[in-house]
JSON list of C-alpha atoms in Angstrom, two decimals:
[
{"chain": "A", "resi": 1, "resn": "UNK", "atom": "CA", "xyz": [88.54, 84.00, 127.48]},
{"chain": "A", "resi": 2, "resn": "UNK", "atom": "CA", "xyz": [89.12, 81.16, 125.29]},
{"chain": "A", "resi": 3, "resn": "UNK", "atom": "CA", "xyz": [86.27, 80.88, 122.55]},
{"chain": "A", "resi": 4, "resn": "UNK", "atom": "CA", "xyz": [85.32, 77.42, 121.60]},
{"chain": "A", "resi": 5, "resn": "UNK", "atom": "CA", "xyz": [85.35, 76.44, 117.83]},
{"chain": "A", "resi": 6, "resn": "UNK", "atom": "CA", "xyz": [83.15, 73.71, 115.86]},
{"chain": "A", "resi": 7, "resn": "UNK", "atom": "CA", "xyz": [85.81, 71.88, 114.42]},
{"chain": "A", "resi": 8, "resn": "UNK", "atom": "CA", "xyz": [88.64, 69.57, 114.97]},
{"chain": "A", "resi": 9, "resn": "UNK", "atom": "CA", "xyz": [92.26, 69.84, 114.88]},
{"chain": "A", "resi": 10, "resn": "UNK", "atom": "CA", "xyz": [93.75, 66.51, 112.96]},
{"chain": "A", "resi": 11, "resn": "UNK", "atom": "CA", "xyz": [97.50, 68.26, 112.59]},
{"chain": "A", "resi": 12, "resn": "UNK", "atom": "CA", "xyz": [99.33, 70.75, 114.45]},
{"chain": "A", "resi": 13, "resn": "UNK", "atom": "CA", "xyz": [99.68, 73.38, 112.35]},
{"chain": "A", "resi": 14, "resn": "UNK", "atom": "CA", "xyz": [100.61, 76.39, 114.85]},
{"chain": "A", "resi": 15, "resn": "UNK", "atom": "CA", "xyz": [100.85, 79.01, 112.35]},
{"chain": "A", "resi": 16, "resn": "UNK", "atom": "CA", "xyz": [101.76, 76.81, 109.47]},
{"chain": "A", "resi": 17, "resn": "UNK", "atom": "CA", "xyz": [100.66, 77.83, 106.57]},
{"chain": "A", "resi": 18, "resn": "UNK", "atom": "CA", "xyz": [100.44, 74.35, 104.59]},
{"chain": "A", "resi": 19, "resn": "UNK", "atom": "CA", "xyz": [97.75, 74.28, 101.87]},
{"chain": "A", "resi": 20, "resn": "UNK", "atom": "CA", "xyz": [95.20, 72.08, 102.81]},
{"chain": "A", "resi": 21, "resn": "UNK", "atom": "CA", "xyz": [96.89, 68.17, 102.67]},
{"chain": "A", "resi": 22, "resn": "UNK", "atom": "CA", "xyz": [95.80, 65.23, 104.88]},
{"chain": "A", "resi": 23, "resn": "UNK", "atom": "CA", "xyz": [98.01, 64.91, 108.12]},
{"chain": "A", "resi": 24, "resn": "UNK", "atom": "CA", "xyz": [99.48, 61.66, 106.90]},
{"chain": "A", "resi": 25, "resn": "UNK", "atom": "CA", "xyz": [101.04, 63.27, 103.56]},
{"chain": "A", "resi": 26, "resn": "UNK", "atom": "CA", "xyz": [102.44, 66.07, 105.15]},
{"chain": "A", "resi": 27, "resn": "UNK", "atom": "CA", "xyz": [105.67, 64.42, 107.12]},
{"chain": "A", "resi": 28, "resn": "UNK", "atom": "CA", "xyz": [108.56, 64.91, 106.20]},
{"chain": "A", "resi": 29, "resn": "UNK", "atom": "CA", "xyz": [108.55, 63.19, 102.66]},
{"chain": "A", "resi": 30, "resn": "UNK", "atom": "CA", "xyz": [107.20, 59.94, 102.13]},
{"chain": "A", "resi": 31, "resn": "UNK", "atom": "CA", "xyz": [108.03, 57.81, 99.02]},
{"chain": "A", "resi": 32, "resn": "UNK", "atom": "CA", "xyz": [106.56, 59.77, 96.20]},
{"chain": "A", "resi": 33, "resn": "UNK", "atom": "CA", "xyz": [105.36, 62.48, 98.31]},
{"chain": "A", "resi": 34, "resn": "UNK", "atom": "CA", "xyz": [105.94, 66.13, 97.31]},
{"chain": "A", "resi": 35, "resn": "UNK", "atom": "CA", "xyz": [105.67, 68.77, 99.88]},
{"chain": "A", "resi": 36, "resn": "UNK", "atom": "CA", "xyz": [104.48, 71.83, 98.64]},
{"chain": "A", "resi": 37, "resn": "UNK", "atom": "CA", "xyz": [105.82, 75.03, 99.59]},
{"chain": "A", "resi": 38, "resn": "UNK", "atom": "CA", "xyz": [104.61, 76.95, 102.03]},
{"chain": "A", "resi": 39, "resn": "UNK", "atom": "CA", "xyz": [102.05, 79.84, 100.64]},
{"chain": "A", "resi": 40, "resn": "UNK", "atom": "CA", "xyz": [102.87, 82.60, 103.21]},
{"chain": "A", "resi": 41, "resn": "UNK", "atom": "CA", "xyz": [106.47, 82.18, 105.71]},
{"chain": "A", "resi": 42, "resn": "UNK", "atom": "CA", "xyz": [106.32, 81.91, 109.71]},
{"chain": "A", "resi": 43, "resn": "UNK", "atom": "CA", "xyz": [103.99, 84.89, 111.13]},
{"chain": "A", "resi": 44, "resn": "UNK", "atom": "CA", "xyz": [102.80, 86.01, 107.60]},
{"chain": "A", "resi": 45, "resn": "UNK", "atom": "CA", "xyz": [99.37, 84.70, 107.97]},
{"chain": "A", "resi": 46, "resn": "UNK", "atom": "CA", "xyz": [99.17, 87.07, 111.21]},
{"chain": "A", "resi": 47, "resn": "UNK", "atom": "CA", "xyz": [100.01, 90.04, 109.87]},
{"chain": "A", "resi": 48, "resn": "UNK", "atom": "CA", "xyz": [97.12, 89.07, 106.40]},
{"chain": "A", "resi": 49, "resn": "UNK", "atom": "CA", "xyz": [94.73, 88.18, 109.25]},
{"chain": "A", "resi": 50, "resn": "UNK", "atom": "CA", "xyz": [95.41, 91.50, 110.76]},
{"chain": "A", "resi": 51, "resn": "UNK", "atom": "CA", "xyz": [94.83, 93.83, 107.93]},
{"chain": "A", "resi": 52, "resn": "UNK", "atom": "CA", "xyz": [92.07, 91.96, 106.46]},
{"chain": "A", "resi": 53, "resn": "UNK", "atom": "CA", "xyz": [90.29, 92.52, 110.41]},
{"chain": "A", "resi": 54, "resn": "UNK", "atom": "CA", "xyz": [90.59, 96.10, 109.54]},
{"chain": "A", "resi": 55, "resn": "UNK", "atom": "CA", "xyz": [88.32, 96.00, 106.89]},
{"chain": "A", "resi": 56, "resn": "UNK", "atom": "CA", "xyz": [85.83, 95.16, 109.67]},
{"chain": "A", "resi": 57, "resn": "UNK", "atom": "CA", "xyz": [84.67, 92.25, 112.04]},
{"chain": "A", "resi": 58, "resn": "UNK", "atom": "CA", "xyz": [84.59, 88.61, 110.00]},
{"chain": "A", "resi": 59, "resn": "UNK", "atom": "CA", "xyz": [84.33, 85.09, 111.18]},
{"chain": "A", "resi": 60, "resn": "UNK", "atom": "CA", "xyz": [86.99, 82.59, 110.26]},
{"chain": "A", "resi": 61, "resn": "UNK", "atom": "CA", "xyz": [85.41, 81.08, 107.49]},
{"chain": "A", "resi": 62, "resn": "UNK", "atom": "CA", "xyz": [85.07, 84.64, 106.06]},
{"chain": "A", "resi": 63, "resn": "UNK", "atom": "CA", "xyz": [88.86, 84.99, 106.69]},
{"chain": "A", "resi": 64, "resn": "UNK", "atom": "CA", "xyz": [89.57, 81.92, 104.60]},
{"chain": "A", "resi": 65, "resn": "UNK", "atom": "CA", "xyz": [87.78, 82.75, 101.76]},
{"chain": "A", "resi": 66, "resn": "UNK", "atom": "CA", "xyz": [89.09, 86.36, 101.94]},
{"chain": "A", "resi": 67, "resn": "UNK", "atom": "CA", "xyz": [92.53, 85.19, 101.65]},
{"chain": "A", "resi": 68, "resn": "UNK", "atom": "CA", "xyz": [91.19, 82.75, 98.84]},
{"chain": "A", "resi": 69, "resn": "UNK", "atom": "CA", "xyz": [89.87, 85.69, 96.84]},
{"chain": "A", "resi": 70, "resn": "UNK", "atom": "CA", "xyz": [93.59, 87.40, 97.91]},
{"chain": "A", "resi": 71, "resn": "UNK", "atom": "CA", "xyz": [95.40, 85.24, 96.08]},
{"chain": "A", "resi": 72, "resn": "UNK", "atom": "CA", "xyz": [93.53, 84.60, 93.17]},
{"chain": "A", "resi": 73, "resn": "UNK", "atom": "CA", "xyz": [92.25, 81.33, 94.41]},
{"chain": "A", "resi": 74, "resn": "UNK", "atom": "CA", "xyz": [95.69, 79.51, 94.66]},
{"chain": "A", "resi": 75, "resn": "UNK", "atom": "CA", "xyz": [95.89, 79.45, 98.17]},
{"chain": "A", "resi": 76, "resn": "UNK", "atom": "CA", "xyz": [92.67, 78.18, 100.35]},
{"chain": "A", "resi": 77, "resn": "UNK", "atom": "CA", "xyz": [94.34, 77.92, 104.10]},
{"chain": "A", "resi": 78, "resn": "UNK", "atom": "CA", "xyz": [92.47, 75.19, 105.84]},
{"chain": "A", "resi": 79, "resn": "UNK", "atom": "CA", "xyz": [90.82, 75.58, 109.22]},
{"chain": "A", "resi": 80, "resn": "UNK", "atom": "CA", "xyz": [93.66, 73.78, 110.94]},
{"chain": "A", "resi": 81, "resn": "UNK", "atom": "CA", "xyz": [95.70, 76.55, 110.43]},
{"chain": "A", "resi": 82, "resn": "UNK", "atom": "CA", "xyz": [93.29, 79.65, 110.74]},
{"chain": "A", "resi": 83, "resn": "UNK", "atom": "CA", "xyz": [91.83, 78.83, 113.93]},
{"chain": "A", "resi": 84, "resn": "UNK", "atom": "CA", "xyz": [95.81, 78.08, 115.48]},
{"chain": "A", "resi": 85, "resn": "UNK", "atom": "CA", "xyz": [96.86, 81.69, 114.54]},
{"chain": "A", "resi": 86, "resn": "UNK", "atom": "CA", "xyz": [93.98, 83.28, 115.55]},
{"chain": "A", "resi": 87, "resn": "UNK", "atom": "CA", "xyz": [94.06, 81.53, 119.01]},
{"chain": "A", "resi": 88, "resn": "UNK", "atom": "CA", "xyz": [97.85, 83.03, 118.81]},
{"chain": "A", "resi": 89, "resn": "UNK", "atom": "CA", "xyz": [96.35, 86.65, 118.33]},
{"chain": "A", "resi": 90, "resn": "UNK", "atom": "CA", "xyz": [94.02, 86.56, 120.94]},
{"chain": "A", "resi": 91, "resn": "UNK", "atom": "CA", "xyz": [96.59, 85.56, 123.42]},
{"chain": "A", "resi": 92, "resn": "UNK", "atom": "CA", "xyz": [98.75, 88.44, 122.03]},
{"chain": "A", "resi": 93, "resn": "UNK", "atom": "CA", "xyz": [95.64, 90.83, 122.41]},
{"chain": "A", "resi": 94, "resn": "UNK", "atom": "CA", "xyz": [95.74, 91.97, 118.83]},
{"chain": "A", "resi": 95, "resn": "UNK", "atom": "CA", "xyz": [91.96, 90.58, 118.08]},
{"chain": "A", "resi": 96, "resn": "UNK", "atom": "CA", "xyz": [89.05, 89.71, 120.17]},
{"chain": "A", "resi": 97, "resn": "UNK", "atom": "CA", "xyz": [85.91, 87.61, 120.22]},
{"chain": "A", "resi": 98, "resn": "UNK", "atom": "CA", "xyz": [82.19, 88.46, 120.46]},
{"chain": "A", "resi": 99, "resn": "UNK", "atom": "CA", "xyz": [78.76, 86.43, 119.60]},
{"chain": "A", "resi": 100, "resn": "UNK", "atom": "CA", "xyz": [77.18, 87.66, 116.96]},
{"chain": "A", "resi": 101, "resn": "UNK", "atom": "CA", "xyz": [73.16, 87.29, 116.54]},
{"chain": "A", "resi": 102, "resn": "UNK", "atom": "CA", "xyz": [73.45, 83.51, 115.08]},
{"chain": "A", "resi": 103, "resn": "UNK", "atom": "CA", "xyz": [75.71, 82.80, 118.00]},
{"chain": "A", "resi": 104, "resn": "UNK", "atom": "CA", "xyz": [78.84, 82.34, 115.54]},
{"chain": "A", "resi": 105, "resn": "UNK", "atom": "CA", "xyz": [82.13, 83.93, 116.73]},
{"chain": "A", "resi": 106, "resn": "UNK", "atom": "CA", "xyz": [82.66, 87.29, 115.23]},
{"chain": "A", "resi": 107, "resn": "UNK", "atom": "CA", "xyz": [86.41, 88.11, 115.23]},
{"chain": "A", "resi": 108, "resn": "UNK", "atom": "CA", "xyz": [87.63, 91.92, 115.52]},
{"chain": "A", "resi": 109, "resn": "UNK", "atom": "CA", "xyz": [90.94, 93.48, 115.54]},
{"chain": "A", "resi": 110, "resn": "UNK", "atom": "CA", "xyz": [92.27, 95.59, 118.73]},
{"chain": "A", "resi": 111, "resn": "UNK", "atom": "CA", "xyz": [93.29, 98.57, 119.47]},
{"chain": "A", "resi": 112, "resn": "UNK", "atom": "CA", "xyz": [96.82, 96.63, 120.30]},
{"chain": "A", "resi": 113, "resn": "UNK", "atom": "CA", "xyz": [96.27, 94.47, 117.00]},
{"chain": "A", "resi": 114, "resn": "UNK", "atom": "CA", "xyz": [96.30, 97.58, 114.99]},
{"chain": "A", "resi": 115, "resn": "UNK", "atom": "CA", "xyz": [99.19, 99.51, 116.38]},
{"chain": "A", "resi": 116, "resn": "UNK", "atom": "CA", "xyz": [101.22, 96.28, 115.95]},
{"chain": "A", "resi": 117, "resn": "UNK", "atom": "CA", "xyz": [99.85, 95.97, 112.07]},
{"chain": "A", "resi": 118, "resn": "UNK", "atom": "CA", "xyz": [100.87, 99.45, 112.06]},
{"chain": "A", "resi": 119, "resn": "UNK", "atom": "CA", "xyz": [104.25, 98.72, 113.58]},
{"chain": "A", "resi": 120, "resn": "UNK", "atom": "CA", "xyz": [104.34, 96.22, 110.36]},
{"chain": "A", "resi": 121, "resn": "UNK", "atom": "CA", "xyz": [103.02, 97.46, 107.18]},
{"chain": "A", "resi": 122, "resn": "UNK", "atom": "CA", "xyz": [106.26, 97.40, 105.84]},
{"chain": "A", "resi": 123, "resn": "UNK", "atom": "CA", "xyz": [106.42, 93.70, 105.94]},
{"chain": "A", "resi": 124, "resn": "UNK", "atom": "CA", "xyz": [102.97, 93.72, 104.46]},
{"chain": "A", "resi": 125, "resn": "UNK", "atom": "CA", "xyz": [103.54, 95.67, 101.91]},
{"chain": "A", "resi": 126, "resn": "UNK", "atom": "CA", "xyz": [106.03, 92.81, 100.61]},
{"chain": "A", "resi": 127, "resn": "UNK", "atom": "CA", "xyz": [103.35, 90.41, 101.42]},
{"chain": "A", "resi": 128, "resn": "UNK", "atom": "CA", "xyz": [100.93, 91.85, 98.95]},
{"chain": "A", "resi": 129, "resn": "UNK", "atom": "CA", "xyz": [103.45, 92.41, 96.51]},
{"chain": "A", "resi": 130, "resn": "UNK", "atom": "CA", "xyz": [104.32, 88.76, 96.57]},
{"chain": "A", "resi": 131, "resn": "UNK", "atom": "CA", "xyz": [100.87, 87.81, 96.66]},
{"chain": "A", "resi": 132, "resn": "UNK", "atom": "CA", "xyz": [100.17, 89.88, 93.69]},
{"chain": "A", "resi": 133, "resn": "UNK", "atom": "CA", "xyz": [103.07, 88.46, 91.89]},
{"chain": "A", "resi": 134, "resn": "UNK", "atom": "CA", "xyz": [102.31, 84.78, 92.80]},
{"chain": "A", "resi": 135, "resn": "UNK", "atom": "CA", "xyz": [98.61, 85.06, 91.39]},
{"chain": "A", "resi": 136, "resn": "UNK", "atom": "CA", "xyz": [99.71, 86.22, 88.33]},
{"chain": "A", "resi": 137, "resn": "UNK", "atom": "CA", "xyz": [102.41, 84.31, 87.24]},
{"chain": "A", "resi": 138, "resn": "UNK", "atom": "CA", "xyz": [100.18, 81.23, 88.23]},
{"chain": "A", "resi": 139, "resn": "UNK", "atom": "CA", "xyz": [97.84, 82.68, 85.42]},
{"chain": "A", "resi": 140, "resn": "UNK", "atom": "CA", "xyz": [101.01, 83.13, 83.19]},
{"chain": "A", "resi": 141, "resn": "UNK", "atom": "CA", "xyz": [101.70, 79.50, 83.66]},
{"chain": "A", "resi": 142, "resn": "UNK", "atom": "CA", "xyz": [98.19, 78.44, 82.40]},
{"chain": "A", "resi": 143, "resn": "UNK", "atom": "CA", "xyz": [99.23, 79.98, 78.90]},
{"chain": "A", "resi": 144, "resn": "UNK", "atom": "CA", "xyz": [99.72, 77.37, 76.70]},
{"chain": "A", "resi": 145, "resn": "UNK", "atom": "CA", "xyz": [102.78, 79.01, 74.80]},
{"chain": "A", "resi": 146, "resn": "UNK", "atom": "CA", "xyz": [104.64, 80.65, 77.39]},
{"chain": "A", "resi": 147, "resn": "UNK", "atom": "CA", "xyz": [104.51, 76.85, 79.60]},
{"chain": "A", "resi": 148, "resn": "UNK", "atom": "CA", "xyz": [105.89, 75.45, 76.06]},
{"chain": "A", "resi": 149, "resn": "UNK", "atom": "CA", "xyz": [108.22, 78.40, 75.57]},
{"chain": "A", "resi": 150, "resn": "UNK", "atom": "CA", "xyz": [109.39, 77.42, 79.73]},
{"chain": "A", "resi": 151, "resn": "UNK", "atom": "CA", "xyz": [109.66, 74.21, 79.64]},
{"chain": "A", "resi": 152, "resn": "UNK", "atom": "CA", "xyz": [111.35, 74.38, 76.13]},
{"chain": "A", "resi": 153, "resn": "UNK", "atom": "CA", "xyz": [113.92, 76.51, 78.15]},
{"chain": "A", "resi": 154, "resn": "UNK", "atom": "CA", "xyz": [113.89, 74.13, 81.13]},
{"chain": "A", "resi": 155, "resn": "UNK", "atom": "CA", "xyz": [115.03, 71.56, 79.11]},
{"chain": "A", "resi": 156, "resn": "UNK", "atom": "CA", "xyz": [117.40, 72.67, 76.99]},
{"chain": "A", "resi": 157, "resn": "UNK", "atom": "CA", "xyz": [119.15, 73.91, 79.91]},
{"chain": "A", "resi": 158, "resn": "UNK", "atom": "CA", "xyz": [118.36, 70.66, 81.58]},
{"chain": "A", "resi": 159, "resn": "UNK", "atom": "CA", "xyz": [120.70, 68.82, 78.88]},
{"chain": "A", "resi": 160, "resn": "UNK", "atom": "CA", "xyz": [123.16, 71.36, 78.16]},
{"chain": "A", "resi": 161, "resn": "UNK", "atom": "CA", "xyz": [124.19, 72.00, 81.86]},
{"chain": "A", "resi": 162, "resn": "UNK", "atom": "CA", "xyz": [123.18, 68.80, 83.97]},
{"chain": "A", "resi": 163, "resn": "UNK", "atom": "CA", "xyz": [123.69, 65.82, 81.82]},
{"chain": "A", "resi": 164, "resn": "UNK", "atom": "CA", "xyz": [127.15, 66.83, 79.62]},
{"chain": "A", "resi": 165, "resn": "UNK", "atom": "CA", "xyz": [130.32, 68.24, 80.80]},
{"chain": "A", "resi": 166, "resn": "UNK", "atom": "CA", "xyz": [130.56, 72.25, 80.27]},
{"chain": "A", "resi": 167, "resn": "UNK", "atom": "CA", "xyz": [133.44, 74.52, 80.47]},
{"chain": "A", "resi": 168, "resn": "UNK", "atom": "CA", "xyz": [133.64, 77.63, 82.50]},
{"chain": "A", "resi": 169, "resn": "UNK", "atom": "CA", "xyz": [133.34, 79.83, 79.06]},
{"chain": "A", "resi": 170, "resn": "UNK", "atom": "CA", "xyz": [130.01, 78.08, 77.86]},
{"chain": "A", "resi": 171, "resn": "UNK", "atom": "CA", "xyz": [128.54, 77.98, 81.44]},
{"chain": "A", "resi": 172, "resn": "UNK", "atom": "CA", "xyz": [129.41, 82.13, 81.37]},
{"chain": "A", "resi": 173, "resn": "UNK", "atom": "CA", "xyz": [127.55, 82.81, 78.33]},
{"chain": "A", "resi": 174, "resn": "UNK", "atom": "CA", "xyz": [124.58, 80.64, 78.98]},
{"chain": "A", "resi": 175, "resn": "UNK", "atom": "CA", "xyz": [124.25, 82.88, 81.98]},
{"chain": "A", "resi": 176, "resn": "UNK", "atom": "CA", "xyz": [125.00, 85.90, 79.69]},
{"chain": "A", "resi": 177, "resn": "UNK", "atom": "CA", "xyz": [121.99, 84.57, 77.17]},
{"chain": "A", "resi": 178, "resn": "UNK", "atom": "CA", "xyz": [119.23, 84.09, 80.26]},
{"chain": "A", "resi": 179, "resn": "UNK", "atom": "CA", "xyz": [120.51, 87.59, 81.92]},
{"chain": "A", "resi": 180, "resn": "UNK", "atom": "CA", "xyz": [119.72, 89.38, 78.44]},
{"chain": "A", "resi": 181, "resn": "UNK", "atom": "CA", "xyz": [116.76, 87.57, 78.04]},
{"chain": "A", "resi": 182, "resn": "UNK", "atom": "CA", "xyz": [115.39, 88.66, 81.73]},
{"chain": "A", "resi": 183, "resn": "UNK", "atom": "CA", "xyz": [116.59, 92.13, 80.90]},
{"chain": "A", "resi": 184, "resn": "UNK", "atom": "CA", "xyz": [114.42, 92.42, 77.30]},
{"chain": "A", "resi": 185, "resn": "UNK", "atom": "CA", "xyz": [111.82, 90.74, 78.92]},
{"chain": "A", "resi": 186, "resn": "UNK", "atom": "CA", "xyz": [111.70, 93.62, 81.77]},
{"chain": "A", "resi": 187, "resn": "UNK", "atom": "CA", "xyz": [111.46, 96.30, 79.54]},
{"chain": "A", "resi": 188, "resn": "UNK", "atom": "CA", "xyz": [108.34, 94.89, 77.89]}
]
């Protein structure tokens, strides 16, 4: 049985895990307009769904901040694309959908939606790594020398490789200087 929600769907978002934009700035590049990347790829926001069901029953606005809290607040999925993939889950059995004692919609994984999560913790295992990785080098990024010491490096490399002619040799060992410099950086 279909359950009803109390909001309204202004894009199609079918499992598209946009952050949250207006419909009209999310075509396919206006003038000026930069599309952000997507936060999770196609069916990743299934399998997060999932695994955060098996920490117990939730409603969807419980889900999105979840998810908020998962990735260190950089990622706030909107409930034009929540409510799309879990209408996709229920069809596929993995969750169902029960009133709760305010009437609200409380959302709980299957026996089906588990073995399938099961079938895939693999895949989220790379998904919280990612996630992980994501949050934290958005907090890098906030550090006031290390965005200097990046963009410093952005634009030197900006200059020296994009606007000025550059042999084979010189293009070899400015990729020899940034591989050693990921490598010392690694064993940090």
């Amino acid at each position: 049985m279909r359950h009803q929600h109390r909001h309204t769907h202004h894009c199609h978002a079918h499992d598209d895990e946009r952050h949250h934009e207006p419909c009209e700035k999310r075509g396919h590049g206006g003038e000026g307009r930069k599309r952000r990347a997507r936060f999770f790829g196609h069916g990743e926001l299934r399998v997060v769904l999932l695994d955060i069901l098996t920490r117990g029953a939730s409603h969807g606005y419980e889900l999105i901040k979840e998810i908020e809290a998962l990735t260190g607040g950089h990622y706030t999925p909107s409930p034009g694309v929540i409510y799309p993939t879990l209408d996709f889950l229920e069809e596929q059995a993995f969750i169902a959908f029960s009133d709760d004692d305010a009437g609200r919609k409380k959302i709980a994984i299957t026996p089906d939606g588990e073995a399938w999560l099961n079938d895939n913790r693999e895949h989220l295992e790379h998904i919280r790594a990612r996630m992980t990785a994501r949050a934290i080098g958005h907090e890098l990024r906030k550090n006031p020398d290390l965005k200097r010491a990046l963009d410093n490096m952005k634009a030197v490399l900006d200059l020296r490789v994009n606007q000025s002619e550059i042999d084979a040799q010189t293009l070899k060992q400015i990729v020899g200087v940034i591989d050693r410099a990921a490598l010392d950086i690694a064993q940090l």
